[in-house]
């Protein structure tokens, strides 16, 4: 009992003890990202009510929105090598904030039906808005990631350096979670009592938070390193390629070969992305000893596979809204419960995870999250209802049990990246590794899209008083079962063969 008390005490106190004032700018950038959920409930309901995008189309859009995260190496190289007005950190945070603000203003224009936002269809303007915001968050994230490897004093024992780097990542996750706690319930309440346009106006505070952080605290910026043209030029060429492929997918092509290529543009972009990122990583990894390099590669594969698993897609939330009658306020309540318990879980398990191998953490997270998703499947088949439990009660309990584990999977990845970040190339290294892991989310998005095309789920869409898409949730149950089976088997087998099985 004494050891348990001591463990809990250390888990709660150690993150606070490791906080330093010089961490504040990067923590405020992470805080702003976490607080961006303040308009999340309003956006979910607005998209459902105003746009005519299917579940598969929304998932497909999510795949494209994940692409900027996979070209972080371009921004990382700029942050490492190209000062703007003498600044390698503050200026990039400002630029990112400008992109986020621009995306939010477009969303305000859509929700408020302002004439200046009618330059294209609602769907197209929404896509532009989403891309602007994503690019802004990517730029800020790259900058904060670079800062997270620089704030720790390297002139101390290696064990101490690794511990401090781990706690910087933990503090970053805690900042995101703390922001989530503060806005989760608020997001549902705001969506319930205010027009959507007013909620989106309030969310303009998000870019302001990140600006304040880097403005009030003096930053120690390293000297610029020479531009690596292979990474920067290759990354820029790749970015142009992605834009062209994205544009081509939504055009009509009469040539059958070209039409076929653009039909699978997302898959082509994914494969090319994977090849480009792996090649660029090999350029940096070649200077690391073979034993360490093998360890990094195996661990990266395990984390990649874990993050590449599919989700159910937007159909689950649509079903909860249309069939279970979950309203905006209740979604806000679930988000509030989830955010609070997420930060508690992060806090309590942080000391434990910081000292455990990544594959160990991911294995038990895989098993736990699978078990905790089963009650949601049960709701679809009416099992809890037959036992006298209301859907809302089940959702609250399940969220309470699952939420403590929500942010934990990121800590092993971020710690691994921070420990092996080479001096002078830290932003590029961090960006490349993060790009690889974000590419895993793209893979997960593609798998989710395929499953939604096989097991079609649709909500009712009405246009001019006529139902143009009928409501159909008949295949949601089997979709959830297939997703659950894939999420538990593939990561478990990968971890066993790469990290556990003896040669």
PDB file of N, CA, C and O in Angstrom, residues 54 87 215 307 400 426 480:
ATOM      1  N   UNK A  54     -21.428  12.579 -47.825  1.00  0.00           N
ATOM      2  CA  UNK A  54     -21.709  11.256 -47.256  1.00  0.00           C
ATOM      3  C   UNK A  54     -20.640  10.902 -46.231  1.00  0.00           C
ATOM      4  O   UNK A  54     -19.617  11.594 -46.102  1.00  0.00           O
ATOM      5  N   UNK A  87      13.943  35.507 -36.843  1.00  0.00           N
ATOM      6  CA  UNK A  87      13.284  34.589 -35.901  1.00  0.00           C
ATOM      7  C   UNK A  87      13.085  33.223 -36.538  1.00  0.00           C
ATOM      8  O   UNK A  87      12.568  33.111 -37.646  1.00  0.00           O
ATOM      9  N   UNK A 215       5.162  35.478 -27.382  1.00  0.00           N
ATOM     10  CA  UNK A 215       5.424  36.921 -27.319  1.00  0.00           C
ATOM     11  C   UNK A 215       5.936  37.343 -25.953  1.00  0.00           C
ATOM     12  O   UNK A 215       6.831  38.185 -25.842  1.00  0.00           O
ATOM     13  N   UNK A 307      -1.231   3.199 -34.996  1.00  0.00           N
ATOM     14  CA  UNK A 307      -1.944   4.423 -35.384  1.00  0.00           C
ATOM     15  C   UNK A 307      -2.665   4.284 -36.729  1.00  0.00           C
ATOM     16  O   UNK A 307      -3.491   5.135 -37.075  1.00  0.00           O
ATOM     17  N   UNK A 400     -16.195   7.328 -19.360  1.00  0.00           N
ATOM     18  CA  UNK A 400     -15.430   7.469 -18.113  1.00  0.00           C
ATOM     19  C   UNK A 400     -14.327   6.423 -18.011  1.00  0.00           C
ATOM     20  O   UNK A 400     -13.228   6.700 -17.532  1.00  0.00           O
ATOM     21  N   UNK A 426      17.002  19.106 -35.317  1.00  0.00           N
ATOM     22  CA  UNK A 426      15.935  18.598 -34.450  1.00  0.00           C
ATOM     23  C   UNK A 426      14.547  18.845 -35.017  1.00  0.00           C
ATOM     24  O   UNK A 426      13.674  17.990 -34.936  1.00  0.00           O
ATOM     25  N   UNK A 480     -18.875  -1.827 -37.027  1.00  0.00           N
ATOM     26  CA  UNK A 480     -18.192  -1.675 -35.738  1.00  0.00           C
ATOM     27  C   UNK A 480     -17.466  -2.956 -35.336  1.00  0.00           C
ATOM     28  O   UNK A 480     -16.362  -2.914 -34.788  1.00  0.00           O
TER      29      UNK A 480
END
